[in-house]
Amino acid sequence: VIVWNDPINLMTYVVFVFMKVLAFNKEKATRHMLEVHNKGRSCVAVETHEKAEFYHQQLQARGLIVTIEPVEQ
């Protein structure tokens, strides 16, 4: 599950969403938010397709830009 940078959402809001949806602690949520901000994207979860779809829907419903990509093996 990849979250992409966008010009709309505040950094504090993205941290809040990561904590709420993905159950990240504040440190982990901040680390992923900074990766999104600085690198343009962050892989926030590697899950089964069903669980990835759930996270995708939950994050997108909160206004984040999200995609699901297969894990390269």
One Martini backbone bead per residue (centre of mass of N, CA, C, O) as a GRO file, in nm:
protein
   73
    1VAL     BB    1   0.093   0.040   0.027
    2ILE     BB    2   0.068   0.359  -0.126
    3VAL     BB    3   0.171   0.686  -0.041
    4TRP     BB    4   0.116   1.008  -0.169
    5ASN     BB    5   0.188   1.307  -0.252
    6ASP     BB    6   0.036   1.627  -0.161
    7PRO     BB    7  -0.091   1.975  -0.161
    8ILE     BB    8  -0.318   1.953   0.082
    9ASN     BB    9  -0.219   1.792   0.317
   10LEU     BB   10  -0.128   1.794   0.627
   11MET     BB   11   0.108   1.654   0.818
   12THR     BB   12  -0.066   1.612   1.075
   13TYR     BB   13  -0.293   1.461   0.930
   14VAL     BB   14  -0.132   1.221   0.824
   15VAL     BB   15  -0.048   1.118   1.098
   16PHE     BB   16  -0.334   1.072   1.204
   17VAL     BB   17  -0.420   0.866   0.987
   18PHE     BB   18  -0.202   0.653   1.042
   19MET     BB   19  -0.292   0.605   1.335
   20LYS     BB   20  -0.591   0.529   1.280
   21VAL     BB   21  -0.568   0.312   1.040
   22LEU     BB   22  -0.263   0.167   1.107
   23ALA     BB   23  -0.165   0.187   1.411
   24PHE     BB   24   0.039   0.398   1.452
   25ASN     BB   25   0.269   0.549   1.593
   26LYS     BB   26   0.395   0.860   1.598
   27GLU     BB   27   0.677   0.791   1.491
   28LYS     BB   28   0.593   0.619   1.244
   29ALA     BB   29   0.404   0.825   1.115
   30THR     BB   30   0.620   1.045   1.078
   31ARG     BB   31   0.817   0.886   0.903
   32HIS     BB   32   0.615   0.841   0.666
   33MET     BB   33   0.542   1.133   0.614
   34LEU     BB   34   0.834   1.225   0.542
   35GLU     BB   35   0.863   1.035   0.302
   36VAL     BB   36   0.637   1.156   0.140
   37HIS     BB   37   0.745   1.449   0.138
   38ASN     BB   38   1.051   1.385   0.032
   39LYS     BB   39   0.986   1.127  -0.191
   40GLY     BB   40   0.651   1.104  -0.265
   41ARG     BB   41   0.660   0.824  -0.095
   42SER     BB   42   0.501   0.533   0.086
   43CYS     BB   43   0.529   0.228   0.238
   44VAL     BB   44   0.274   0.126   0.476
   45ALA     BB   45   0.203  -0.170   0.343
   46VAL     BB   46   0.219  -0.539   0.370
   47GLU     BB   47  -0.039  -0.734   0.227
   48THR     BB   48  -0.302  -0.860   0.161
   49HIS     BB   49  -0.529  -0.784  -0.066
   50GLU     BB   50  -0.765  -0.736   0.128
   51LYS     BB   51  -0.616  -0.549   0.330
   52ALA     BB   52  -0.519  -0.343   0.120
   53GLU     BB   53  -0.803  -0.253   0.034
   54PHE     BB   54  -0.887  -0.146   0.306
   55TYR     BB   55  -0.668   0.069   0.335
   56HIS     BB   56  -0.726   0.217   0.077
   57GLN     BB   57  -1.013   0.307   0.152
   58GLN     BB   58  -0.948   0.453   0.422
   59LEU     BB   59  -0.740   0.658   0.310
   60GLN     BB   60  -0.910   0.776   0.077
   61ALA     BB   61  -1.151   0.874   0.259
   62ARG     BB   62  -0.921   1.086   0.392
   63GLY     BB   63  -0.761   1.214   0.119
   64LEU     BB   64  -0.560   1.017   0.012
   65ILE     BB   65  -0.303   0.902  -0.194
   66VAL     BB   66  -0.361   0.567  -0.327
   67THR     BB   67  -0.189   0.253  -0.375
   68ILE     BB   68  -0.153  -0.070  -0.530
   69GLU     BB   69   0.130  -0.291  -0.509
   70PRO     BB   70   0.327  -0.525  -0.596
   71VAL     BB   71   0.556  -0.737  -0.486
   72GLU     BB   72   0.881  -0.769  -0.535
   73GLN     BB   73   1.082  -1.081  -0.608
   0.00000   0.00000   0.00000
